[in-house]
Coordinates of C-alpha atoms in Angstrom, one line a residue:
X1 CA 30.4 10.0 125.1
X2 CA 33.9 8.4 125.7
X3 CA 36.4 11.9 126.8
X4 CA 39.0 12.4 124.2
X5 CA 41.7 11.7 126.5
X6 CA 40.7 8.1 126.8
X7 CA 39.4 7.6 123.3
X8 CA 42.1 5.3 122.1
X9 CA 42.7 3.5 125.8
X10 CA 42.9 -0.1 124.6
X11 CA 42.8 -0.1 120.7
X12 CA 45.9 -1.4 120.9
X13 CA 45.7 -4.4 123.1
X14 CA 42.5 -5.5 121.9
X15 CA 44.2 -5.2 118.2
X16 CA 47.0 -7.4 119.4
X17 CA 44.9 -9.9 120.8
X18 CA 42.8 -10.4 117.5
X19 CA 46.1 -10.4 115.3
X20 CA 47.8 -13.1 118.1
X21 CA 44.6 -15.0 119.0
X22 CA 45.0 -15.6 122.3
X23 CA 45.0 -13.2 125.4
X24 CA 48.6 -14.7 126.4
X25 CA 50.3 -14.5 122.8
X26 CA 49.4 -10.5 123.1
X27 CA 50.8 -10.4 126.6
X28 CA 54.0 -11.9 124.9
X29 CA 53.8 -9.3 122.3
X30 CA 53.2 -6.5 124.2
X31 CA 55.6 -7.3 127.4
X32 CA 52.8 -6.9 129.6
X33 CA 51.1 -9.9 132.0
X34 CA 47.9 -11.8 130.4
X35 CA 46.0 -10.1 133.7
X36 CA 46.6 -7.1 132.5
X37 CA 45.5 -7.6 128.7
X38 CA 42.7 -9.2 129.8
X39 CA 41.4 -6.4 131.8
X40 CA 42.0 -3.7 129.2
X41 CA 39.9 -5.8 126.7
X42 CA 37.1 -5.9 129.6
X43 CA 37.6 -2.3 130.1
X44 CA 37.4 -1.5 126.7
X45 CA 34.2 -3.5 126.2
X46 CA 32.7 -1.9 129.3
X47 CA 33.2 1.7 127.7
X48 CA 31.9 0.4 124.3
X49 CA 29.1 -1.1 125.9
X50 CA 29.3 -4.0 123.8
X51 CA 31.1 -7.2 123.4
X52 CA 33.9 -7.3 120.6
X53 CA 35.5 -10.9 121.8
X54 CA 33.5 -14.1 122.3
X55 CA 35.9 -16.3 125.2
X56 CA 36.4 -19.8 125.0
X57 CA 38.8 -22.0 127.2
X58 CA 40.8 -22.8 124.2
X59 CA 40.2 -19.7 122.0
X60 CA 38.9 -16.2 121.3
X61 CA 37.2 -15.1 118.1
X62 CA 35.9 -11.7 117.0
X63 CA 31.8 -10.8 117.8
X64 CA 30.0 -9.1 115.2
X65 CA 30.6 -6.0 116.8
X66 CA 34.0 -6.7 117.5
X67 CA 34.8 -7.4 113.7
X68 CA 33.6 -4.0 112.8
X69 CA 35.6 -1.8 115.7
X70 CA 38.8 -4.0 114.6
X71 CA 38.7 -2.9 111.4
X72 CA 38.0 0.9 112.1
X73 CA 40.6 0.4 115.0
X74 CA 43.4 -1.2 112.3
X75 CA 42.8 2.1 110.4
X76 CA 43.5 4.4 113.1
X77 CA 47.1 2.5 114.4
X78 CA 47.7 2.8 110.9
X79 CA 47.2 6.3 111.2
X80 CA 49.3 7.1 113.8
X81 CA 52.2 5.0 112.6
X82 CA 52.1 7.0 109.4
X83 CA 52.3 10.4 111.4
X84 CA 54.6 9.3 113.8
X85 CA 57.0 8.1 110.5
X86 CA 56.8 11.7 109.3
X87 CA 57.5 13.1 112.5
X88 CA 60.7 11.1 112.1
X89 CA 61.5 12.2 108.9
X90 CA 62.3 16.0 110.2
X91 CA 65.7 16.9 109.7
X92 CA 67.5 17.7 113.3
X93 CA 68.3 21.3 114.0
X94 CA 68.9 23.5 117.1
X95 CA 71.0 23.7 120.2
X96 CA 71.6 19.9 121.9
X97 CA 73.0 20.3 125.5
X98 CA 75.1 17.9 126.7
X99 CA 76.7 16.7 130.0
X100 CA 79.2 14.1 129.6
X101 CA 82.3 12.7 131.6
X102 CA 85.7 14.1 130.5
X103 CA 87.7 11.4 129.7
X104 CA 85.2 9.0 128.3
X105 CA 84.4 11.8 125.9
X106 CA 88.0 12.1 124.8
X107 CA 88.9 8.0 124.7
X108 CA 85.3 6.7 123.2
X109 CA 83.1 9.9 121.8
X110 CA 84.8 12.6 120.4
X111 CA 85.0 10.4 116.9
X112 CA 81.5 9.8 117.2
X113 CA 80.6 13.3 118.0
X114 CA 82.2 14.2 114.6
X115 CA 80.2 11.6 112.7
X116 CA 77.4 12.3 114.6
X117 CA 77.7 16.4 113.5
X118 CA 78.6 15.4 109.8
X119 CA 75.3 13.5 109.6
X120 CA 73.3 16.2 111.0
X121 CA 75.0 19.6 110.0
X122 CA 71.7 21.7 111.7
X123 CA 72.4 20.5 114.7
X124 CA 74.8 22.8 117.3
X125 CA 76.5 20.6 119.8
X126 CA 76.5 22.5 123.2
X127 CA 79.0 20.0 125.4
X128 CA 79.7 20.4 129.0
X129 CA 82.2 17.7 130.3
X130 CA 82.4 17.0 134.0
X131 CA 82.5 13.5 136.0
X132 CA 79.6 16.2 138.1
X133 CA 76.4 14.7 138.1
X134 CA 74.3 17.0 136.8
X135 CA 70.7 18.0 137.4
X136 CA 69.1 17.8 133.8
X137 CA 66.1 19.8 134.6
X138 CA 67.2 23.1 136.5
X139 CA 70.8 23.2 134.5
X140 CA 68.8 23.0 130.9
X141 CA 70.5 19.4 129.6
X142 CA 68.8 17.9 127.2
X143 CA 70.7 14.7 128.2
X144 CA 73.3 13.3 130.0
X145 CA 76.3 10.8 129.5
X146 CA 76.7 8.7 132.9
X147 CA 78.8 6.2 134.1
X148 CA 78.1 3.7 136.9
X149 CA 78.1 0.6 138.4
X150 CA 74.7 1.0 139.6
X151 CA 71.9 3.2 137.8
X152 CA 69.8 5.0 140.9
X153 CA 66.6 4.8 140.5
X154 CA 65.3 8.5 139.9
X155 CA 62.4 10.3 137.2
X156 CA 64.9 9.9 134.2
X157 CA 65.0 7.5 131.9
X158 CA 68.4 5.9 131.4
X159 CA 69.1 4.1 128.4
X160 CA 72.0 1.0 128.6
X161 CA 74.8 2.3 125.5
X162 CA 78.2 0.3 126.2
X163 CA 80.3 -1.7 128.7
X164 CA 83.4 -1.3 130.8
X165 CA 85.7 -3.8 132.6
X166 CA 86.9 -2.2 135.6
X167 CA 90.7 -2.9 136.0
X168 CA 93.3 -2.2 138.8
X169 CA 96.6 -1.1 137.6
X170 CA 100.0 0.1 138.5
X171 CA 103.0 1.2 136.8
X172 CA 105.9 -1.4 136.8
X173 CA 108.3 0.7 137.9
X174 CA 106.1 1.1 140.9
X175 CA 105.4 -3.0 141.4
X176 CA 109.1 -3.9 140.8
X177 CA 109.6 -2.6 145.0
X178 CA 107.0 -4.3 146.4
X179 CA 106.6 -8.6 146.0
X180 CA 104.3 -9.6 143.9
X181 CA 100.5 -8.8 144.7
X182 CA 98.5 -11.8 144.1
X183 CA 95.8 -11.6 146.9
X184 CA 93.5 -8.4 147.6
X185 CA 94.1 -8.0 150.7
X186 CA 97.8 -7.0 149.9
X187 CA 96.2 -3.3 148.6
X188 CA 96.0 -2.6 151.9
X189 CA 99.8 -1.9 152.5
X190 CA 100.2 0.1 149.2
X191 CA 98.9 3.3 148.5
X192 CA 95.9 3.5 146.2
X193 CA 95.1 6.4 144.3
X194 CA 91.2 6.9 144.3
X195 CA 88.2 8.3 142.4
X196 CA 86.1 10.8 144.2
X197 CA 82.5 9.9 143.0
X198 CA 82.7 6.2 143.5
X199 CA 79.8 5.2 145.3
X200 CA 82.9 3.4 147.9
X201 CA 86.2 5.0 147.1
X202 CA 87.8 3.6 149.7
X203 CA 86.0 0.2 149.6
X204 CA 87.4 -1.8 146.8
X205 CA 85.7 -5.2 145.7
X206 CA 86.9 -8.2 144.1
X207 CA 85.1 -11.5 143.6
X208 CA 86.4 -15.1 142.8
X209 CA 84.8 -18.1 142.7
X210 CA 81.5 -16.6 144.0
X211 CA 83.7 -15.3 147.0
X212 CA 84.0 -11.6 147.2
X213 CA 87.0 -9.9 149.1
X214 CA 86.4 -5.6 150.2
X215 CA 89.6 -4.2 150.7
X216 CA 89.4 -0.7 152.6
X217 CA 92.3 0.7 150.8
X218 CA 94.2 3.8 152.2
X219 CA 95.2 6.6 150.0
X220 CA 97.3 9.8 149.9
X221 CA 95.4 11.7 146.8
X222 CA 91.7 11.2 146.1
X223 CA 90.4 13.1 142.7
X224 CA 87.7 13.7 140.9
X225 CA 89.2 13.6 138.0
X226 CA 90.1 10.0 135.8
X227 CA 93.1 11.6 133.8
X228 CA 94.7 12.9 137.1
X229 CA 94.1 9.3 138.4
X230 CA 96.0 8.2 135.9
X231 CA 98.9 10.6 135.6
X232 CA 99.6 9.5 139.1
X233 CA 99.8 6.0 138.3
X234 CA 101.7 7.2 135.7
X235 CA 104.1 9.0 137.8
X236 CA 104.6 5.9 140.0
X237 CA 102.7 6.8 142.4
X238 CA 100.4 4.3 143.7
X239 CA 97.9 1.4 142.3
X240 CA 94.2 3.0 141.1
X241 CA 91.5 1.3 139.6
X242 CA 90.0 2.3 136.8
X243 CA 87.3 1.6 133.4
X244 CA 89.6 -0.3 130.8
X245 CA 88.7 2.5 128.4
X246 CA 90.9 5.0 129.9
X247 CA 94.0 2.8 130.7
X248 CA 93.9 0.4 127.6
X249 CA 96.8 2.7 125.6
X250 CA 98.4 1.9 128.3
X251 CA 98.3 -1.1 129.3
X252 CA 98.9 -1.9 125.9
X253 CA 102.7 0.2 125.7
X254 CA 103.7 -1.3 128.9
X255 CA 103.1 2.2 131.1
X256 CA 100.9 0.5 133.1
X257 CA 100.5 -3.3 134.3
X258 CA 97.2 -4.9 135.1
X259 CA 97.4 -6.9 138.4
X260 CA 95.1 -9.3 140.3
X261 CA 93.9 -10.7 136.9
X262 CA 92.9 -13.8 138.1
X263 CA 89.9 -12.3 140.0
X264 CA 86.5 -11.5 138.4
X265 CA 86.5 -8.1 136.8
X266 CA 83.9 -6.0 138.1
X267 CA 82.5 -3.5 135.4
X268 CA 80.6 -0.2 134.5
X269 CA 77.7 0.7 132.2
X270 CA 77.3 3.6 130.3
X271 CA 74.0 5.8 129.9
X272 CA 72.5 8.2 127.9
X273 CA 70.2 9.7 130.7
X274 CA 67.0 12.0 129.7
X275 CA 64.5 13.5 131.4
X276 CA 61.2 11.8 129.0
X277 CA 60.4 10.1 126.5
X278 CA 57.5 12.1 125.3
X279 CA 57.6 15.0 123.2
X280 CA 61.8 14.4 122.7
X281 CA 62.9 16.5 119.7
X282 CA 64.2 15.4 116.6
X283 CA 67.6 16.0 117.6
X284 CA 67.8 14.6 120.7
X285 CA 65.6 11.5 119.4
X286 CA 68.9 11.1 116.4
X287 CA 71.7 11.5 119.1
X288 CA 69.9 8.6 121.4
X289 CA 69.7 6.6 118.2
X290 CA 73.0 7.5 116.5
X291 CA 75.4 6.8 119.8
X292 CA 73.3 3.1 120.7
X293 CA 73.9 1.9 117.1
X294 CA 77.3 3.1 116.9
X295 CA 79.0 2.9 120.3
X296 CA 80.4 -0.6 121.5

């Protein structure tokens, strides 16, 4: 007798292929490589014992044997679609832990957050906001808001929400003493004011043209904080580079002057990071699925 924990290994492939008649067409279907649908059919008929699909060069078609597991098999994905649609249908509730960055919370969220709350009124928003990386598992997260130009590659799963051109500004009071920057290499005789968790604070890229330019910039005032960052520019201070999100107020008053335009911007993503996608609850399943339909 087939174990219970591998009962329903293959149902779903081998129901794909019959529906798509061909072993490729289900590989399409199923984002997975013809090899491996192939070998889960033969799998499948090994533990059955018995052959379901008869194999031609140019086509498949169903056995006897194979026409009357399809049909059982049909019933039971039919099954579980129709439990996992009323697992969906209960209402979020409870205590959802967040970790998310300070000031991309306060630019792009915090309206969201509302809408998200108004929606689901059972649900208790716990928010922590740092630019700290937490650890989702031994600080009790249930998820985290990240920002990066490169997603390490770790247990969690990271899901892709938004966008960010990364732009390098200054205030024009500060660019009106210095000539005109038009090259990268110029940072390096102004002072730049940098973030602390950049993967290279003090290594700052630019590409044109398929050419790319690192400029090791100096600085007198490194934070870890994006609103600092910006009051500093603010205050004259220096040139800092920064996700358009925070700056794009200003840029758009005239505090703040984009330079170096004419080179490629480089840009973040944004992720909603989680530990699994098994056994999520109902809240944290509505969050991932409220914030990727509505964030842009």
């Amino acid at each position: 007798m087939t174990p219970n924990d591998n009962l329903f290994d293959g149902i779903v492939i081998f129901c794909a292929v019959v529906e798509h008649r061909s072993f490729s067409a289900a590989a399409i279907a199923t984002d997975h490589s013809t090899s491996y649908i192939s070998k889960t059919v033969s799998k499948l008929e090994a533990r059955l014992d018995s052959r379901l699909l008869n194999r031609t060069t140019r086509s498949i078609s169903l056995t006897a044997d194979g026409e009357l597991y399809y049909q059982h098999c049909t019933k039971l994905i039919q099954d579980a679609q129709q439990a996992e649609a009323f697992t969906q249908t209960i209402e979020p509730s409870g205590t959802l832990r967040i970790s998310a960055p300070l000031n991309y919370t306060i630019k792009a969220l915090r309206a969201l957050l509302n809408q998200y709350l108004v929606r689901y009124p059972k649900v208790k928003l716990d928010l922590d906001l740092s630019d700290r990386k937490v650890d989702l598992v031994s600080e009790g997260f249930d998820l985290a808001i990240r920002i990066t130009a490169k997603m390490e590659d770790s247990s969690l799963i990271a899901r892709k929400v938004a966008t960010s051109n990364i732009v390098t500004v200054a205030s024009p009071r500060y660019l009106e003493q210095y000539e005109k920057i038009t090259h990268p290499q110029q940072l390096s005789k102004h002072n730049c004011i940098c973030y602390a968790y950049a993967v290279s604070k003090n290594n700052w890229r630019f590409t044109k043209e398929n050419k790319i330019y690192n400029v090791e910039v100096s600085s007198n005032f490194t934070t870890n904080n994006g609103e600092i960052q910006l009051g500093f520019a603010l205050d004259n201070l220096g040139i800092t580079r920064v996700p358009e999100f925070i700056v794009s107020e200003h840029i758009k008053n005239g505090n703040l002057q984009k330079i170096l335009t004419q080179y490629d911007n480089e840009s973040v993503d944004i992720y909603i990071v989680y530990a699994s996608r098994k056994h999520q609850s109902a809240r944290v399943r509505s969050f991932i699925d409220f914030i990727t339909q509505n964030l842009h």
